[in-house]
Amino acid sequence: MTRVGVPRLRRGAAGVALLCLTTTILGAGYLGASAAPAVAAGPVVAAAVADPAYEVTKTLTRVMRQPDGTDKEVDSREVTVVADRTTDLQGRQSVAVSWTGARPTASVQGDLSSSSGQQQEYPVIILQCRGVDNQVTPETCWTTDTSKRDTSDSAFYAVWTHDLYASDLDRSVSSPAADAWPTECDSAGDATTARHLVPFLGADGTKYWSCNGGHSSPPEMGVGSALPPNELGAITGLDGTGGMPFEVRTSAENQSLGCSATVPCSIVVIPIMGISCRDADRQCVKEAKGEPGVDYSDQVGTNVAVTGATWWSASNWRNRFVIPLTIAAARNVCDLLDARAPLAFYGSELISQAALQWAPAYCGKSDRFKFQANAMPEATAFRNLRRGIATAALVSYPGEPQEGDLPYAYAPIAVTGFAIAYVVDIPGNAGQLTELRLTPKLLAKLMSGSYPGVPLSDASKKERPDLANNPWSINVDPEFLDLNPGLRSELAYTKNADITWASLLSLANPSDAIRSLTEYIAADPEAMAFLNGEKDPSGMTVNAAYQGLALPRDDWPLLDVWRQPSLNVCDADQPLAWFNRVLAPVSGMNKIAQDVLSATPESLYSHDQDPVSALCKFTRSPRQNYGARHMLGLVSVADARRYGLTTALLRTSGTGTSGTFVGPENVSMAAAIETATQSALGGPYLLDQAVLRTHPDAYPGTMTVNVAAALTGLNAGTAGQVSQFIDVATTEGQLQGTAIGQLPEGYLPITSTGATAALYTSARKVADAIAAQTGLMVEPVVPPVITASPAAPPVAQPAAPPATAVSNPFVAVPPAAASTAVVPLTSAGDPAPVGPSVSVAAASVRTDAPRLGGLGGATLPAIFGVGTLGLIGAPVLRQISTRRPRS
């Protein structure tokens, strides 16, 4: 008997209506609400979601038919499956899937996404499939590996031929039948060898037989796939619980699967119970050969009847859970439905995830303009603003205008920040690490190439005495292990040198995120003492090329030109500095987030040598397998939330293991933003890391993003559009959720009350000043209280300065007359959002809202399309460079 719980679908704020967008484009995806954060738990990363989007309980059974024709239940489990979010999903977004009550996994394997993951005994198979509910079949479920669809075995061991619930055809030694066997595949099954094919049915109706060897497979399947597999053979712990982040693919990543706003899809979860047998076949009735929780390397083989190799069999398929998904509309929805030329804003990549949801809220209304945000270094964006190339710049820090420039003002539109995302597996297949602590000094070590990444030869130690006594990589640094004792292990991959453990994947281009990060490092006495040459307590010293580097700065240069003495024949042919290969920065934080998601390093450790020409080239380190993943990268908080990446806790005060460590939560960002100050009316609100050190609850990676625009010189129409953008972005755009126009996770809402009230008020003033184009920013004057005293003689008001030839980025001028107070309203005439009641002194130690981490990937496109951020003119800089101040 099967008891099925009713799926609990999260409810929330309705999305902003877009009258001009058709339901064909929008589908149901834009009507969802904000997603509740995933909560990670024990060693097998079981998620306990407070408000799940999906929760279903079933009683799963395994049955054996007896000689008298009766069926005997040999195993029964009440299994509950939970998913943290199911609506408005974007490409490569992670859904935290967890379960309780399943049978513990035996013969545990390392790489859960490979075919070996399915060879475990009693795994939980997780797949993405086209369709929902009963529309889903094994033929509509995606697997990257063709071996997961083409199963063959000796007829003696082919347990599926004894499946109690299978059809006669599926129980035959040849499925499809021998006379219908596809010609593009190898021979059909016969009396000695059984073979079963599960063809894949493409979204366009094409049937791919997907035989082993890659015959007749969709283009995204097989070894040439641009993305790593997203199907999983997950592990259930000894307590029956488990959990994994599952990466959802849309038609943009997998056209053959075809999931989109108009093509519904599902996540299918199959807790393997074992084949239910129609007879007493001795292979079919077997239990696990291995012990629960014990690694496969310590076992001798497995029993196929209880592995995930036959996930498609009727016995296993009947125990499936189908989690329905809705996909957000395509990123180019505005291009499809709005032919108007966009008004482009340029700059901060921190706004990218918000721009994805905001853009359709503009192009979807006839009284608004077509908004486009494009990512580029903020200094370049401000320079383009000065030169009149751009209408508005998206920046976190003020630019440096020159004599004769127009006056500029800065409207805060987002509070977010940088984060250190990581994917680190606990040694011994114990799941994914859910808490990682980092200090400014550890970040300085990683960024400065102070870990060589490989053992140094005696010759190298003579050449590099500054590195001779340093740990090879952070995983063997005593300071790091003291803070993260769960990573102490005798396993080889945790205690040996590793080039990926030797660096933080960071940015090649100048960025305000780098400036904020280096301000955090510069404010820490221990970190600066290390960078200035003081030895670490363990004897570690800074890479001499970075000693005395002036901080803060908005770029991180590659300064070490040393070439590692030849490790092999290829090294002599490629004159690339060793630490360029170790640090290997990239062009965007979105790219870093996807690399961490896929556990695909950028470090250039491997080599390819052409067998004919003998020419060599460096290649990226291979994607890391489950159970041995270890990557850290600089990302935006919003990217981390979108991809389901776990983020490190950063030290805010104290020293050593007794310090206070805080993650990027709304409460900790609110504590930080309360310390922000504005030097003059119309200027940006800035955080001082020295001040933040006196606020242990404040997240040090907190940043604001501002729209910078001129206060004169714009035509009325353009000025009105910029003003409108600020107005909408700081009102309805601050309502948190997943629908069009709303604010995604990873941003602290700017509201008219609470920690961000001052930012809200400033944004409104700047919006008005940009619309007016008078060159003035004025403070409202409170009318004096009238008393019976004699009137004082009138005082002449000072003359307003000219609107040009200013040396400051904003202008503050006393008004000539008192202004009238106005109650803030949204563009729809509703009251502005009121800030949540956030306590910024709730605890002395903040930790991440625990989240499940995710599963290189494509780089951030040059321009995603309307509402997304592209990278324009941003090549990877892998050479020594100097940066000019913004001008």
Short mmCIF file of N, CA, C and O in Angstrom, two decimals, residues 461-509:
data_model
loop_
_atom_site.label_atom_id
_atom_site.label_comp_id
_atom_site.label_asym_id
_atom_site.label_seq_id
_atom_site.Cartn_x
_atom_site.Cartn_y
_atom_site.Cartn_z
N LYS A 461 63.44 25.67 -3.48
CA LYS A 461 63.54 26.30 -2.17
C LYS A 461 64.69 27.29 -2.11
O LYS A 461 64.61 28.32 -1.43
N LYS A 462 65.78 26.99 -2.82
CA LYS A 462 66.89 27.92 -2.87
C LYS A 462 66.51 29.18 -3.63
O LYS A 462 66.90 30.29 -3.27
N GLU A 463 65.75 29.01 -4.71
CA GLU A 463 65.30 30.16 -5.49
C GLU A 463 64.25 30.96 -4.74
O GLU A 463 64.17 32.18 -4.89
N ARG A 464 63.42 30.27 -3.95
CA ARG A 464 62.30 30.93 -3.27
C ARG A 464 62.36 30.67 -1.76
O ARG A 464 61.53 29.94 -1.20
N PRO A 465 63.32 31.28 -1.08
CA PRO A 465 63.39 31.08 0.37
C PRO A 465 62.15 31.61 1.09
O PRO A 465 61.84 31.17 2.20
N ASP A 466 61.43 32.57 0.47
CA ASP A 466 60.23 33.11 1.09
C ASP A 466 59.12 32.06 1.17
O ASP A 466 58.21 32.17 2.00
N LEU A 467 59.17 31.04 0.31
CA LEU A 467 58.13 30.01 0.28
C LEU A 467 58.62 28.67 0.82
O LEU A 467 57.83 27.72 0.94
N ALA A 468 59.90 28.58 1.13
CA ALA A 468 60.52 27.29 1.43
C ALA A 468 59.86 26.59 2.61
O ALA A 468 59.76 25.35 2.62
N ASN A 469 59.41 27.32 3.61
CA ASN A 469 58.85 26.69 4.81
C ASN A 469 57.33 26.83 4.89
O ASN A 469 56.74 26.53 5.93
N ASN A 470 56.73 27.27 3.81
CA ASN A 470 55.27 27.48 3.82
C ASN A 470 54.52 26.18 3.58
O ASN A 470 55.01 25.29 2.87
N PRO A 471 53.32 26.05 4.14
CA PRO A 471 52.47 24.90 3.78
C PRO A 471 52.21 24.91 2.27
O PRO A 471 52.13 25.96 1.65
N TRP A 472 52.07 23.72 1.69
CA TRP A 472 51.82 23.64 0.26
C TRP A 472 50.50 24.33 -0.11
O TRP A 472 50.39 24.99 -1.12
N SER A 473 49.50 24.13 0.73
CA SER A 473 48.17 24.67 0.43
C SER A 473 47.41 24.83 1.74
O SER A 473 47.85 24.36 2.80
N ILE A 474 46.27 25.50 1.67
CA ILE A 474 45.58 25.90 2.89
C ILE A 474 45.07 24.71 3.69
O ILE A 474 44.91 24.79 4.91
N ASN A 475 44.84 23.58 3.02
CA ASN A 475 44.31 22.41 3.71
C ASN A 475 45.29 21.79 4.70
O ASN A 475 44.90 20.96 5.52
N VAL A 476 46.55 22.21 4.65
CA VAL A 476 47.53 21.74 5.64
C VAL A 476 48.11 22.91 6.44
O VAL A 476 49.12 22.75 7.12
N ASP A 477 47.46 24.06 6.38
CA ASP A 477 47.88 25.22 7.16
C ASP A 477 47.30 25.08 8.57
O ASP A 477 46.08 24.97 8.74
N PRO A 478 48.13 25.06 9.61
CA PRO A 478 47.62 24.88 10.98
C PRO A 478 46.55 25.91 11.36
O PRO A 478 45.60 25.58 12.06
N GLU A 479 46.72 27.17 10.91
CA GLU A 479 45.73 28.19 11.25
C GLU A 479 44.37 27.82 10.70
O GLU A 479 43.34 27.94 11.37
N PHE A 480 44.33 27.38 9.45
CA PHE A 480 43.07 27.00 8.80
C PHE A 480 42.45 25.78 9.49
O PHE A 480 41.24 25.75 9.74
N LEU A 481 43.26 24.80 9.81
CA LEU A 481 42.73 23.58 10.42
C LEU A 481 42.27 23.81 11.85
O LEU A 481 41.32 23.16 12.31
N ASP A 482 42.90 24.73 12.56
CA ASP A 482 42.42 25.06 13.90
C ASP A 482 41.01 25.64 13.84
O ASP A 482 40.18 25.37 14.72
N LEU A 483 40.75 26.45 12.83
CA LEU A 483 39.42 27.06 12.67
C LEU A 483 38.41 26.08 12.11
O LEU A 483 37.20 26.23 12.33
N ASN A 484 38.88 25.08 11.36
CA ASN A 484 37.99 24.14 10.68
C ASN A 484 38.45 22.70 10.97
O ASN A 484 38.92 21.99 10.07
N PRO A 485 38.34 22.26 12.20
CA PRO A 485 38.91 20.97 12.59
C PRO A 485 38.25 19.78 11.90
O PRO A 485 38.84 18.70 11.84
N GLY A 486 37.05 19.96 11.35
CA GLY A 486 36.39 18.87 10.66
C GLY A 486 37.11 18.42 9.41
O GLY A 486 36.80 17.36 8.85
N LEU A 487 38.08 19.22 8.95
CA LEU A 487 38.82 18.87 7.75
C LEU A 487 40.14 18.17 8.06
O LEU A 487 40.88 17.84 7.14
N ARG A 488 40.42 17.96 9.32
CA ARG A 488 41.62 17.18 9.66
C ARG A 488 41.36 15.72 9.30
O ARG A 488 40.34 15.15 9.67
N SER A 489 42.27 15.13 8.57
CA SER A 489 42.06 13.77 8.11
C SER A 489 43.38 13.17 7.68
O SER A 489 44.32 13.89 7.31
N GLU A 490 43.43 11.86 7.68
CA GLU A 490 44.60 11.16 7.18
C GLU A 490 44.43 10.75 5.72
O GLU A 490 45.31 10.13 5.15
N LEU A 491 43.26 11.06 5.15
CA LEU A 491 43.06 10.72 3.75
C LEU A 491 44.02 11.52 2.88
O LEU A 491 44.28 12.70 3.14
N ALA A 492 44.50 10.89 1.83
CA ALA A 492 45.55 11.51 1.01
C ALA A 492 45.13 12.85 0.45
O ALA A 492 45.89 13.82 0.49
N TYR A 493 43.89 12.96 -0.05
CA TYR A 493 43.52 14.20 -0.73
C TYR A 493 43.35 15.36 0.24
O TYR A 493 43.32 16.53 -0.17
N THR A 494 43.26 15.08 1.53
CA THR A 494 43.12 16.16 2.50
C THR A 494 44.44 16.60 3.11
O THR A 494 44.52 17.67 3.69
N LYS A 495 45.47 15.80 2.98
CA LYS A 495 46.74 16.16 3.63
C LYS A 495 47.88 16.38 2.64
O LYS A 495 48.97 16.77 3.04
N ASN A 496 47.64 16.12 1.37
CA ASN A 496 48.68 16.30 0.36
C ASN A 496 48.57 17.67 -0.30
O ASN A 496 47.53 18.34 -0.23
N ALA A 497 49.62 18.07 -0.98
CA ALA A 497 49.62 19.33 -1.71
C ALA A 497 48.55 19.30 -2.80
O ALA A 497 48.31 18.28 -3.43
N ASP A 498 47.91 20.43 -3.01
CA ASP A 498 46.86 20.50 -4.03
C ASP A 498 46.79 21.93 -4.54
O ASP A 498 46.54 22.86 -3.78
N ILE A 499 46.96 22.09 -5.84
CA ILE A 499 46.99 23.43 -6.42
C ILE A 499 45.66 24.15 -6.24
O ILE A 499 45.61 25.36 -6.09
N THR A 500 44.56 23.40 -6.22
CA THR A 500 43.25 24.03 -6.05
C THR A 500 43.06 24.58 -4.64
O THR A 500 42.40 25.60 -4.43
N TRP A 501 43.65 23.90 -3.64
CA TRP A 501 43.58 24.38 -2.27
C TRP A 501 44.51 25.58 -2.04
O TRP A 501 44.50 26.18 -0.97
N ALA A 502 45.32 25.94 -3.04
CA ALA A 502 46.35 26.96 -2.83
C ALA A 502 45.90 28.37 -3.18
O ALA A 502 46.68 29.31 -3.02
N SER A 503 44.68 28.55 -3.66
CA SER A 503 44.27 29.90 -4.05
C SER A 503 42.78 30.08 -3.88
O SER A 503 42.01 29.12 -3.77
N LEU A 504 42.38 31.33 -3.87
CA LEU A 504 40.98 31.74 -3.92
C LEU A 504 40.70 32.15 -5.35
O LEU A 504 41.34 33.05 -5.88
N LEU A 505 39.75 31.50 -6.02
CA LEU A 505 39.40 31.86 -7.39
C LEU A 505 38.83 33.28 -7.38
O LEU A 505 37.81 33.55 -6.73
N SER A 506 39.50 34.19 -8.08
CA SER A 506 39.16 35.60 -7.96
C SER A 506 39.09 36.25 -9.34
O SER A 506 39.11 35.58 -10.36
N LEU A 507 39.02 37.58 -9.33
CA LEU A 507 38.74 38.36 -10.54
C LEU A 507 40.01 38.89 -11.18
O LEU A 507 40.91 39.39 -10.50
N ALA A 508 40.05 38.81 -12.51
CA ALA A 508 41.14 39.39 -13.27
C ALA A 508 40.93 40.88 -13.51
O ALA A 508 41.88 41.60 -13.77
N ASN A 509 39.69 41.33 -13.45
CA ASN A 509 39.35 42.72 -13.77
C ASN A 509 39.21 43.56 -12.50
O ASN A 509 38.86 43.03 -11.44
#
